[in-house]
CSV table of C-alpha atoms and ligand atoms in Angstrom, one decimal:
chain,number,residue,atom,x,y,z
A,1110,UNK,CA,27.4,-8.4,-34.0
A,1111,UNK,CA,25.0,-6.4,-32.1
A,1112,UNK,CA,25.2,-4.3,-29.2
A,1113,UNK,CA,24.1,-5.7,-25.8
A,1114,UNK,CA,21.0,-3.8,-25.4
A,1115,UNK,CA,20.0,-3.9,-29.2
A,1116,UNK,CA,19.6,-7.6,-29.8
A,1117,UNK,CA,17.5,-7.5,-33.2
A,1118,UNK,CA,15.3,-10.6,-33.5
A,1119,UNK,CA,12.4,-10.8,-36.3
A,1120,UNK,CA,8.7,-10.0,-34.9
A,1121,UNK,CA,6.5,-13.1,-35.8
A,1122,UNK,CA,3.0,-13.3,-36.0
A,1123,UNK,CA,1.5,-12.9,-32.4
A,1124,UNK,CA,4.3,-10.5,-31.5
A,1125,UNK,CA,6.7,-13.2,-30.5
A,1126,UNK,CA,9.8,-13.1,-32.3
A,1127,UNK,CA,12.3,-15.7,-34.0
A,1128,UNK,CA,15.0,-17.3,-31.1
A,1129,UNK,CA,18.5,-17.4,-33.4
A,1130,UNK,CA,20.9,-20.5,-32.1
A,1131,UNK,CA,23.6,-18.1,-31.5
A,1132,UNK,CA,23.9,-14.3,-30.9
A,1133,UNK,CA,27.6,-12.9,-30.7
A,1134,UNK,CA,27.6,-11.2,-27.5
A,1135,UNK,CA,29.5,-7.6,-27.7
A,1136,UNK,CA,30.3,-5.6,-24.1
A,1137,UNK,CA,30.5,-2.6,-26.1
A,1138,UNK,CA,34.1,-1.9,-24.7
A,1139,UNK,CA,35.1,-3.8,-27.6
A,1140,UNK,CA,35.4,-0.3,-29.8
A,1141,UNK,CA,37.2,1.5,-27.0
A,1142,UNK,CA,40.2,-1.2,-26.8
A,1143,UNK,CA,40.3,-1.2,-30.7
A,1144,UNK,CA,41.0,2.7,-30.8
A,1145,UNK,CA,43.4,2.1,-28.1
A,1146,UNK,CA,45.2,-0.7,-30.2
A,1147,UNK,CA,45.2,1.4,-33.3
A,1148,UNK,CA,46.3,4.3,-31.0
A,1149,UNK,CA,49.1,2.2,-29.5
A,1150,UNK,CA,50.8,1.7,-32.9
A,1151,UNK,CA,51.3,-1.8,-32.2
A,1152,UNK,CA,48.6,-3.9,-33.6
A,1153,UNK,CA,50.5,-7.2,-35.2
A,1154,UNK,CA,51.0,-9.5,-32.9
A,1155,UNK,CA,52.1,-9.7,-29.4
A,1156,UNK,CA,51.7,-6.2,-28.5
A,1157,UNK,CA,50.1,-4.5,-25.0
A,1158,UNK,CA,46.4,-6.2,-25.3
A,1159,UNK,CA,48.1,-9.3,-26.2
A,1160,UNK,CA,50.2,-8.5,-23.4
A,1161,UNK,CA,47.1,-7.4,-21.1
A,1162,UNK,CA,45.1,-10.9,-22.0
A,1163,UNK,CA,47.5,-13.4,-21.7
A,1164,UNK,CA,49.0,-12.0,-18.2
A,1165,UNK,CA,45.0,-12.5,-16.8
A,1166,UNK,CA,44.8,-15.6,-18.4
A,1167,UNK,CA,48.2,-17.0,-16.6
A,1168,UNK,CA,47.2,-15.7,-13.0
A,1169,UNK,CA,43.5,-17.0,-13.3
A,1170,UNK,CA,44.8,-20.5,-15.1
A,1171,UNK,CA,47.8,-20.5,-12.5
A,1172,UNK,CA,49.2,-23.4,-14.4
A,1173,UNK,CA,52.2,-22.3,-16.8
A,1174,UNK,CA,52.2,-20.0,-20.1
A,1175,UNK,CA,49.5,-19.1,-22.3
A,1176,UNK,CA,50.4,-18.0,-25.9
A,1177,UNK,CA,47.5,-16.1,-27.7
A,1178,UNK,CA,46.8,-17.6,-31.4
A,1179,UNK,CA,44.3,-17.0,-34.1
A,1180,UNK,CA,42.3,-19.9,-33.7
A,1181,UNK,CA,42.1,-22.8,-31.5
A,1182,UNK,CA,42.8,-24.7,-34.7
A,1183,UNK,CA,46.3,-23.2,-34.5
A,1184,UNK,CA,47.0,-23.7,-31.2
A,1185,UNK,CA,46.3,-27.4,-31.8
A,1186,UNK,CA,48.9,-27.2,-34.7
A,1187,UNK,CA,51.1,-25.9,-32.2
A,1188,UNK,CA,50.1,-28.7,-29.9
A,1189,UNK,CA,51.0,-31.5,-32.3
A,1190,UNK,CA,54.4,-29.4,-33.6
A,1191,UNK,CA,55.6,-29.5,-29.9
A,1192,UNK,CA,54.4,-33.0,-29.1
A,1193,UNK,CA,56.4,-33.9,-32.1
A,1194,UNK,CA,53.9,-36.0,-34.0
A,1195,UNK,CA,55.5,-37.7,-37.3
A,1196,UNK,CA,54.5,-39.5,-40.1
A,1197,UNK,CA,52.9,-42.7,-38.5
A,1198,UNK,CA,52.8,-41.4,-34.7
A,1199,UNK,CA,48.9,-42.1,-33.7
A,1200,UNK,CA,46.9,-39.7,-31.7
A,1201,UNK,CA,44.0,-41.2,-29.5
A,1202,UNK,CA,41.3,-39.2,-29.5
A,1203,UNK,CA,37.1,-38.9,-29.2
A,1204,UNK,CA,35.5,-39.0,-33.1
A,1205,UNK,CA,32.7,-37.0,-31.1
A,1206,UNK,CA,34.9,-33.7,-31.9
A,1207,UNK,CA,35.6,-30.8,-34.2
A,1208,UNK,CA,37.5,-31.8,-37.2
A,1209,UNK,CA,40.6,-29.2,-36.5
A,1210,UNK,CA,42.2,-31.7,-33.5
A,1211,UNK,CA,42.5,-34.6,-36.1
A,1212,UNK,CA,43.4,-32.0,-39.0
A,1213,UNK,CA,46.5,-31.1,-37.0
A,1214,UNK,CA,47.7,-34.7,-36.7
A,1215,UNK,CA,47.1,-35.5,-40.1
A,1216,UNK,CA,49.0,-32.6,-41.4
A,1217,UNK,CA,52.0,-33.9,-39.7
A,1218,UNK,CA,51.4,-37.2,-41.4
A,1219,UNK,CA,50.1,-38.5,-38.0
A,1220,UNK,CA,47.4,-41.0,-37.5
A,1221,UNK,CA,44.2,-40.2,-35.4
A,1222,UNK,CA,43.0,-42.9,-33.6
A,1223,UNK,CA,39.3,-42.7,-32.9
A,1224,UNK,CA,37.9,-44.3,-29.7
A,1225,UNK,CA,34.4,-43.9,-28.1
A,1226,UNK,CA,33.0,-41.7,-25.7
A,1227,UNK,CA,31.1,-41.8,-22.3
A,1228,UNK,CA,27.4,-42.1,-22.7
A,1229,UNK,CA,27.0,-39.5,-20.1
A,1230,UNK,CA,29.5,-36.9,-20.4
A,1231,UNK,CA,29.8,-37.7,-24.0
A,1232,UNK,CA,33.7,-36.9,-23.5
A,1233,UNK,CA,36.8,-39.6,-24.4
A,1234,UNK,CA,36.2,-43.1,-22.7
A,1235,UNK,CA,38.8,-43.4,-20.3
A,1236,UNK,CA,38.0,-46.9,-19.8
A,1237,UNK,CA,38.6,-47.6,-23.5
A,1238,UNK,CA,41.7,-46.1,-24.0
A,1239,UNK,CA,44.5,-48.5,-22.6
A,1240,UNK,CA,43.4,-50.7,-25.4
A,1241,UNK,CA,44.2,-48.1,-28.2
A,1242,UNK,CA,47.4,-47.8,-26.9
A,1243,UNK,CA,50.5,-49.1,-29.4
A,1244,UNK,CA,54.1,-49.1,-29.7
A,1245,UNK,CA,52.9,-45.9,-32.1
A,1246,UNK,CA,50.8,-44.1,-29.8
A,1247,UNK,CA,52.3,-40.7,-28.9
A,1248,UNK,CA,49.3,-38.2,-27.6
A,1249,UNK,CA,46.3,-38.9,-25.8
A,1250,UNK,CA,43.9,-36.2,-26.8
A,1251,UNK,CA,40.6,-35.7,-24.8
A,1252,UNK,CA,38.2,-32.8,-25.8
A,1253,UNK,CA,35.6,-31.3,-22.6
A,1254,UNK,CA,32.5,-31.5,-24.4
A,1255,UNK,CA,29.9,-29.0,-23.8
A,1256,UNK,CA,32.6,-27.1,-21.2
A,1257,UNK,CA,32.2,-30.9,-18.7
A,1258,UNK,CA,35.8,-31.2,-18.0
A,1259,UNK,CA,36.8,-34.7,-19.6
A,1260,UNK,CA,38.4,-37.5,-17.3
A,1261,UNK,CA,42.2,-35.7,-16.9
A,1262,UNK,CA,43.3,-37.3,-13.6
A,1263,UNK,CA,42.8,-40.8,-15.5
A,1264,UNK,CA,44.7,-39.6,-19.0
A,1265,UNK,CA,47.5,-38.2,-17.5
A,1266,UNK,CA,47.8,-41.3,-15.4
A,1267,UNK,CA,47.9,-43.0,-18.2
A,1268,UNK,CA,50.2,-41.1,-20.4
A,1269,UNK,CA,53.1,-41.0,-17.3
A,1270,UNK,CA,52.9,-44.8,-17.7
A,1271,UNK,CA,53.2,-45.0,-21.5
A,1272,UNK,CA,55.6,-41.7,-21.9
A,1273,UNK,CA,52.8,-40.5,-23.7
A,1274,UNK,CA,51.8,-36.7,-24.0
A,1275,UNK,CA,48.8,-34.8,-23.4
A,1276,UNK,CA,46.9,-32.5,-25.6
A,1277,UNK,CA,43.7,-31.1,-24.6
A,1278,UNK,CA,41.1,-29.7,-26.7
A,1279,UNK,CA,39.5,-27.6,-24.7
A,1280,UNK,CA,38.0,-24.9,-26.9
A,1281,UNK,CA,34.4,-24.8,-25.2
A,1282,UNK,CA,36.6,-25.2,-21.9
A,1283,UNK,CA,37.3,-21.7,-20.7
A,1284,UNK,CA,35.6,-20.8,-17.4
A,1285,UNK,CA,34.7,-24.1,-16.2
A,1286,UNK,CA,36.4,-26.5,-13.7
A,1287,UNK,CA,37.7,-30.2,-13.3
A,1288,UNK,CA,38.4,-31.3,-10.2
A,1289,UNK,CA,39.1,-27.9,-8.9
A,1290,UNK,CA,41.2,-26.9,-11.1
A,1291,UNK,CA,40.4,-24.4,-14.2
A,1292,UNK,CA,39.7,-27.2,-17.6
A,1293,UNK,CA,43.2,-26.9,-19.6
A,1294,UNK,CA,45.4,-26.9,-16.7
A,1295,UNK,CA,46.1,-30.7,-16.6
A,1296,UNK,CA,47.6,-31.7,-19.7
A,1297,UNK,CA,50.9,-31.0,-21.3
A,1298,UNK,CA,49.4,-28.4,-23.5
A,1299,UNK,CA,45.7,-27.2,-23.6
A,1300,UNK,CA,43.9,-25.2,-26.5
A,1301,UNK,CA,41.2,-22.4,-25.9
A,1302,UNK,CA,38.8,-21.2,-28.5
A,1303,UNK,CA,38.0,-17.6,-28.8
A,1304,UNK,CA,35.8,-17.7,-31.8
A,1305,UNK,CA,32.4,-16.0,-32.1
A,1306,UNK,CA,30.5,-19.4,-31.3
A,1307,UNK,CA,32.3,-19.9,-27.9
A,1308,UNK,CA,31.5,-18.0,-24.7
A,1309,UNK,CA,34.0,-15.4,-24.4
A,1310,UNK,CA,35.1,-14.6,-28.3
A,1311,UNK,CA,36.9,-11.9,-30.2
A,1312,UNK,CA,35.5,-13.3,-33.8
A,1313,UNK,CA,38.9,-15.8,-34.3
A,1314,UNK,CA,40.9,-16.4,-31.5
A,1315,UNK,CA,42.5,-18.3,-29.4
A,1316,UNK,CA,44.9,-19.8,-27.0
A,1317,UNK,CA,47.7,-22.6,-26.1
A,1318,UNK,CA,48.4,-23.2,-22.5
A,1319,UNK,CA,52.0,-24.8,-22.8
A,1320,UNK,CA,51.7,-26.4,-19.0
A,1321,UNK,CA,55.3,-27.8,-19.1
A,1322,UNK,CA,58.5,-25.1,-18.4
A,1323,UNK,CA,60.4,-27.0,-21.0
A,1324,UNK,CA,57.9,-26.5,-23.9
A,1325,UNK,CA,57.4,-22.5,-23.6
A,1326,UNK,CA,60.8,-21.5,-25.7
A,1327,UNK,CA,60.2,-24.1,-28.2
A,1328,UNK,CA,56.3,-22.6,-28.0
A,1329,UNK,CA,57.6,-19.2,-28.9
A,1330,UNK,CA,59.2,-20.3,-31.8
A,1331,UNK,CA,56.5,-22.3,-33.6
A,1332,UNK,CA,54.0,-19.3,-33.1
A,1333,UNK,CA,56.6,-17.1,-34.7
A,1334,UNK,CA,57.4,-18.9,-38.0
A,1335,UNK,CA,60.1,-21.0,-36.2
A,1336,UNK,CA,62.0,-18.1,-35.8
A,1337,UNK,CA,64.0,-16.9,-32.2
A,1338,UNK,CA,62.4,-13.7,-32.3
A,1339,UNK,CA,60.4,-13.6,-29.1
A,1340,UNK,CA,63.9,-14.1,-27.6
A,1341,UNK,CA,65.5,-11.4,-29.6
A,1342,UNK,CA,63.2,-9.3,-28.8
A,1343,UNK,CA,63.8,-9.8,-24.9
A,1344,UNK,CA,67.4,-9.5,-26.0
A,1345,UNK,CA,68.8,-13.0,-25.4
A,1346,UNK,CA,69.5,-13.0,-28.8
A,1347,UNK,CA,71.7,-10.4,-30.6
A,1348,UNK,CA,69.6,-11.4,-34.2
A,1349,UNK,CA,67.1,-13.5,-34.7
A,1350,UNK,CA,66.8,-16.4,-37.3
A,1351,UNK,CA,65.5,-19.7,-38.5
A,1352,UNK,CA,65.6,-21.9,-35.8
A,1353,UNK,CA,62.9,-25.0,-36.0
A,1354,UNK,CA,59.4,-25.6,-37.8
A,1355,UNK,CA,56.9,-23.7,-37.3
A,1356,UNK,CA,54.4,-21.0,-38.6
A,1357,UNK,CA,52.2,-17.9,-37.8
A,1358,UNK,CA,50.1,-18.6,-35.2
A,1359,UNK,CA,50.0,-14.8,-33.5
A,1360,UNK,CA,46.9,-12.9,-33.4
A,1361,UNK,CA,46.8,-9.1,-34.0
A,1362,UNK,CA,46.3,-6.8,-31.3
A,1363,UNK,CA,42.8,-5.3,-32.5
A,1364,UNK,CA,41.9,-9.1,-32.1
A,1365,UNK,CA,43.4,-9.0,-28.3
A,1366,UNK,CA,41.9,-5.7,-27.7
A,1367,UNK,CA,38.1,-7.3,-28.5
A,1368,UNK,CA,39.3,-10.2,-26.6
A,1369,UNK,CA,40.1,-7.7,-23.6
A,1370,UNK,CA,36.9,-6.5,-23.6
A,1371,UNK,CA,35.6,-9.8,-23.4
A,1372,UNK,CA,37.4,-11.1,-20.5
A,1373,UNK,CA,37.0,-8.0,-18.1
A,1374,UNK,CA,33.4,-9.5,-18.0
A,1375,UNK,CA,34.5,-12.7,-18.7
A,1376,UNK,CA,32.4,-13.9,-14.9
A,1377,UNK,CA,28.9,-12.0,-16.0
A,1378,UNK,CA,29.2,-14.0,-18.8
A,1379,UNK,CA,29.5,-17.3,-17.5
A,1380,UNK,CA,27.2,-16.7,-15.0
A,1381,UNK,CA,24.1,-15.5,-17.6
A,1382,UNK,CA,24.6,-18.6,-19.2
A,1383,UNK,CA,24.1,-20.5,-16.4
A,1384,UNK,CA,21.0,-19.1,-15.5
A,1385,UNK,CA,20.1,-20.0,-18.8
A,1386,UNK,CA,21.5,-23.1,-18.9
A,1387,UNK,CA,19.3,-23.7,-15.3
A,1388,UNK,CA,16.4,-22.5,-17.1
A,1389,UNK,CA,16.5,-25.2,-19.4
A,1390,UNK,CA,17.7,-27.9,-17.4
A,1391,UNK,CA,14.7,-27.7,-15.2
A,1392,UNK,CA,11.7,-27.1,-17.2
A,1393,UNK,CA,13.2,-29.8,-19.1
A,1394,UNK,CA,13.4,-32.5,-16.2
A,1395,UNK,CA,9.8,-33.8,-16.5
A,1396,UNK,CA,10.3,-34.9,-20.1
A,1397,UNK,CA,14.0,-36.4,-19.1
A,1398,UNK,CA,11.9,-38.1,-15.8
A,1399,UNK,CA,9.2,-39.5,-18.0
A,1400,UNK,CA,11.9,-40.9,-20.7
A,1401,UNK,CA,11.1,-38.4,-23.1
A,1402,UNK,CA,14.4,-37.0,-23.4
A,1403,UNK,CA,18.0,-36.7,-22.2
A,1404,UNK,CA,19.6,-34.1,-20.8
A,1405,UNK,CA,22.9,-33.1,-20.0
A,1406,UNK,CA,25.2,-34.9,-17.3
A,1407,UNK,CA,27.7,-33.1,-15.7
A,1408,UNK,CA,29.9,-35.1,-13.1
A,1409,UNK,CA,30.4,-34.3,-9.3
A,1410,UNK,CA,34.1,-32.9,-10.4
A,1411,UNK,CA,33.3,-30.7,-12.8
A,1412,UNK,CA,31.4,-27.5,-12.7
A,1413,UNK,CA,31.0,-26.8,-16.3
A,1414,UNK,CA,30.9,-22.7,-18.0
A,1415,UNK,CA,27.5,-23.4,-19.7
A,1416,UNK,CA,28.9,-23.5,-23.0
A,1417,UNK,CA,25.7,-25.1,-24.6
A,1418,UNK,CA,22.3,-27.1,-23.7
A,1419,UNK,CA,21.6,-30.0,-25.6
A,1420,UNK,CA,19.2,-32.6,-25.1
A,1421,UNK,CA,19.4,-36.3,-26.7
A,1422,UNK,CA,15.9,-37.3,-28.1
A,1423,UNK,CA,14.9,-41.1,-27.7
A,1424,UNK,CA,16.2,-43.5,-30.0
A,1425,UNK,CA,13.6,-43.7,-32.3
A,1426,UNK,CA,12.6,-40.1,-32.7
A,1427,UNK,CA,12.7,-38.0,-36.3
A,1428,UNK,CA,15.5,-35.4,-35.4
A,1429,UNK,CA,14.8,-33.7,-38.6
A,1430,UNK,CA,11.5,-33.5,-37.8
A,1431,UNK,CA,11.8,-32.3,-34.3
A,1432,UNK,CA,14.3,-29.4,-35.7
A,1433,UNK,CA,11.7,-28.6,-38.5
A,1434,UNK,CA,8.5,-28.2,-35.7
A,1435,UNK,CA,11.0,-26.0,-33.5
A,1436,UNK,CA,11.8,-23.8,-36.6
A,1437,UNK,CA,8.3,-23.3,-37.4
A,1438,UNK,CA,7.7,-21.9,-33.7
A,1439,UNK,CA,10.2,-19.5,-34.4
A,1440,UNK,CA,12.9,-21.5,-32.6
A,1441,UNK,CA,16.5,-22.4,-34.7
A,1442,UNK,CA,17.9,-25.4,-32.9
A,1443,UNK,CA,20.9,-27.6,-34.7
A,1444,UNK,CA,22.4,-30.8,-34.5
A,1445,UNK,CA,26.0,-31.4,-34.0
A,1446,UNK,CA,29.0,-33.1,-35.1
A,1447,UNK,CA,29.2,-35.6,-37.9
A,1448,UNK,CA,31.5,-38.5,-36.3
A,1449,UNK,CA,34.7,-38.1,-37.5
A,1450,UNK,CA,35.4,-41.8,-38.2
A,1451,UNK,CA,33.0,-41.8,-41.1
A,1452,UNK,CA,33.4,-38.2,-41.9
A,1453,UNK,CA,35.7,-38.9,-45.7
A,1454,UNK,CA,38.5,-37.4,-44.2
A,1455,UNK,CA,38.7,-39.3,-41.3
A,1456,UNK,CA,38.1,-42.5,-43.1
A,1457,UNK,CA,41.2,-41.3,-45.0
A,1458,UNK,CA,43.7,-40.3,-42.8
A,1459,UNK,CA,42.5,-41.9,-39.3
A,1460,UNK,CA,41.7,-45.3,-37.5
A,1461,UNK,CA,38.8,-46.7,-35.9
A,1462,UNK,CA,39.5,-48.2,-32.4
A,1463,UNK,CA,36.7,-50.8,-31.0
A,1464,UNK,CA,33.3,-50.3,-31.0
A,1465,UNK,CA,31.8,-46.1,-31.8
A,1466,UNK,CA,28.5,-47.4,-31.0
A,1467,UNK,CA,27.8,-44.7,-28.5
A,1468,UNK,CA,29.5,-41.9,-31.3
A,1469,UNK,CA,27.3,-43.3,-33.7
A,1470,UNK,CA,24.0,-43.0,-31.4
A,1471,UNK,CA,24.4,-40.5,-30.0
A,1472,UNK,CA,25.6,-37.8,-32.7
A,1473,UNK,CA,22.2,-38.9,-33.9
A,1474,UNK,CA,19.8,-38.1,-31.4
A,1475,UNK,CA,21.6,-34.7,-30.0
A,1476,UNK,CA,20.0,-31.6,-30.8
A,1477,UNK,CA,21.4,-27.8,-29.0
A,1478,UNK,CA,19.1,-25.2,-28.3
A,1479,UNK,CA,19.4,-21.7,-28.1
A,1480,UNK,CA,21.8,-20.1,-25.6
A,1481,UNK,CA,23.5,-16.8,-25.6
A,1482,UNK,CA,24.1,-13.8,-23.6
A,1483,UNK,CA,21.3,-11.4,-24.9
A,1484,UNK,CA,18.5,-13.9,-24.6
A,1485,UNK,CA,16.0,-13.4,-21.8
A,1486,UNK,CA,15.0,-16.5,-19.2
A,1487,UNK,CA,11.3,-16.0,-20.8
A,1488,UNK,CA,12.7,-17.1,-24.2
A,1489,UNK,CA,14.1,-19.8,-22.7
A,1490,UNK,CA,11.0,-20.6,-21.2
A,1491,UNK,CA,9.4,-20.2,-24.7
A,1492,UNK,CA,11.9,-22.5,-25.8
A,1493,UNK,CA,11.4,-25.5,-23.2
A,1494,UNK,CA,8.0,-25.2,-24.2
A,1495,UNK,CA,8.0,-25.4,-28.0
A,1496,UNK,CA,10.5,-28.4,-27.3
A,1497,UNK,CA,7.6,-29.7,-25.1
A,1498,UNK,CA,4.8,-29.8,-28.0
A,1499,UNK,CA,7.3,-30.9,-30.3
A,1500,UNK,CA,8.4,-34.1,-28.2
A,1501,UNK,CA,4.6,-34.7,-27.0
A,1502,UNK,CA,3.9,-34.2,-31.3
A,1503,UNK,CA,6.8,-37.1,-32.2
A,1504,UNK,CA,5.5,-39.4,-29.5
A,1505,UNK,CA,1.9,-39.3,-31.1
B,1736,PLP,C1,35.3,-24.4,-31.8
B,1736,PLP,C2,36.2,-25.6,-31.7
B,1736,PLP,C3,37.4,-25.7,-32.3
B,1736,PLP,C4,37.9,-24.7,-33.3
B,1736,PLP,O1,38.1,-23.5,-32.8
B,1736,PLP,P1,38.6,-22.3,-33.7
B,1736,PLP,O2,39.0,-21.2,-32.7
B,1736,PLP,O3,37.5,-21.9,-34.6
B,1736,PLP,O4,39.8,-22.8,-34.5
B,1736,PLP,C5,38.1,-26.9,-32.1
B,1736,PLP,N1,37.7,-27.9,-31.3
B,1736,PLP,C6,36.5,-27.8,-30.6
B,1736,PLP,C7,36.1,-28.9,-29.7
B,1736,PLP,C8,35.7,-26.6,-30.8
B,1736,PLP,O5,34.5,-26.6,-30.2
């Protein structure tokens, strides 16, 4: 981690200097809240930061209770204990994700069922879902790609018809929008990541937004080892015990206090990445006009939180060849997820669901490029440009 103003980057030849993918980004409150925490004698879980974040996250998500965790992969555990997922219960979700949503259902002895994704957004294929729909199906589960808000209106439609639930992985999601409304808001439950790779981060963090009033007790209980503390502590309960499954899914409050510091600048943030983000998207336009490359879409209804830039080479371009020319020009770029439908796990535990043609060509061809808080617009700039030769280089 480095301090704001002290981003160290290796000089290169020339006086230029290497562009890392990823930066973690550190207000320098962080060490204040810390001492605070320490100070407070409270620093296991839910204690006064925890307090503190999750009372700003409520009134800016103004959609129901937010329970901080360690990880989004534990909120998603969560997610799956409170949607009641069984042995055999199928899942519907994008195999364009992060292995942790299909880890969840499996654990529970649940099936994921993987389905295609949107050629633009590159989020869950609304128009493909009704057909993975079975007498087994129990969750719809989109993930918002990139921070683009997937298609809710249309899933939750959907899931009222088939008394199905919703879970929404929406770990890149904090800070951007879907029609209107702040990403996570319109499911049954949503998960935030606050891990070091995601745009506000406290190292490992994260959050579950239980959007339903009749999940939140049963919430409390499977983030405290299925126990009735939360309400002993209120004092509804005279002792607390055993009640239902669940596990530790709390994060300490030196965690929340870091997270604290985050979310006080949670806007300057979002906003530096999206001049980034801008940067890219139009020095880039040329190449995307001339069919050189794809860039990102992101729909009418969304305003997206700049969570990454990625563009999609043409179909027959050498990725590896392209990542290799940007690395030699000082530039670290990286390709993305492996589909999970021919990852070995999900061949083990999920299903496929029609066609992944787009999955498969797409998880191909994407490459992200540098984007984080300390960088400057120049080496952004730089950045377009070396992604400029390197196209013009795999076209000759
Ligand atoms: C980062 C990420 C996760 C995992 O988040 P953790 O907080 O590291 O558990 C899950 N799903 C998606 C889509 C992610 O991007």
């Amino acid at each position: 981690m480095t301090e704001p103003h002290e981003t160290r980057v290796a000089a290169r030849d020339g006086g230029s200097h290497d562009i890392p993918f990823n930066v973690p980004y550190a207000t320098g409150a962080e060490y204040e809240y810390i001492r605070e925490a320490i100070a407070n004698a409270h620093v296991s879980g839910n204690g006064p930061f925890t307090r503190r974040c999750t009372e700003r996250l409520e009134r800016e998500l103004g959609s129901g209770r937010v329970l901080l965790t360690h990880s989004c992969t534990g909120a998603l555990e969560m997610a799956v204990l409170l949607a009641e997922v069984g042995p055999g219960d199928e899942v519907v979700m994008p195999s364009f994700a992060f292995p942790s949503l299909p880890n969840a259902v499996a654990l529970r002895g649940g099936v994921p069922v993987f389905v295609d994704i949107r050629a633009d957004t590159l989020n869950l294929d609304e128009a493909l879902v009704a057909d993975a729909i079975t007498d087994r199906t129990r969750v719809l589960a989109p993930i918002d790609y990139a921070g683009v808000g997937a298609e809710l209106d249309t899933f939750v439609v959907l899931a009222r018809k088939h008394e199905l639930v919703v879970i929404e992985d929406a770990a890149q999601g904090y800070g951007a929008f879907y029609g209107g409304a702040p990403v996570g808001t319109k499911a049954d439950v949503a998960c935030l990541s606050f891990h070091e790779t995601k745009n506000v981060m406290c190292g490992e963090g994260g959050a579950l937004l239980v959007n339903r009033p009749d999940w939140v007790e049963r919430a409390e209980v499977i983030q405290e080892k299925g126990t009735n503390r939360r309400q002993f502590f209120r004092g509804q309960v005279d002792k607390y015990s055993w009640v239902d499954l669940g596990s530790s899914y709390l994060v300490s409050d030196i965690g929340a206090g870091f997270l604290w510091a985050q979310l006080e600048q949670a806007r300057e943030i979002t906003a530096k990445r999206l001049e980034l983000w801008h940067v890219y998207h139009e020095a880039l336009e040329d190449l995307e006009d001339t069919g050189r490359l794809r860039r990102p879409v992101v729909p009418d209804n969304c305003s997206h939180n700049a969570h990454m830039y990625y563009v999609l080479l043409a179909a027959d371009d050498d990725r590896d060849r392209f990542i290799e020319q940007l690395a030699r020009a000082g530039v670290n770029a990286v390709s993305h997820y492996v589909p999970l439908h021919s990852s070995p796990a999900g061949l083990r535990y999920g299903r496929v669901q029609g066609s992944l043609d787009v999955t498969d060509d797409v998880s191909e061809r994407l490459v992200r490029l540098p984007l984080w808080v300390g960088m400057s617009a120049d080496d952004a700039g730089r950045v377009a440009d070396v992604v400029r030769r390197a196209v013009d280089r795999l076209a000759a």
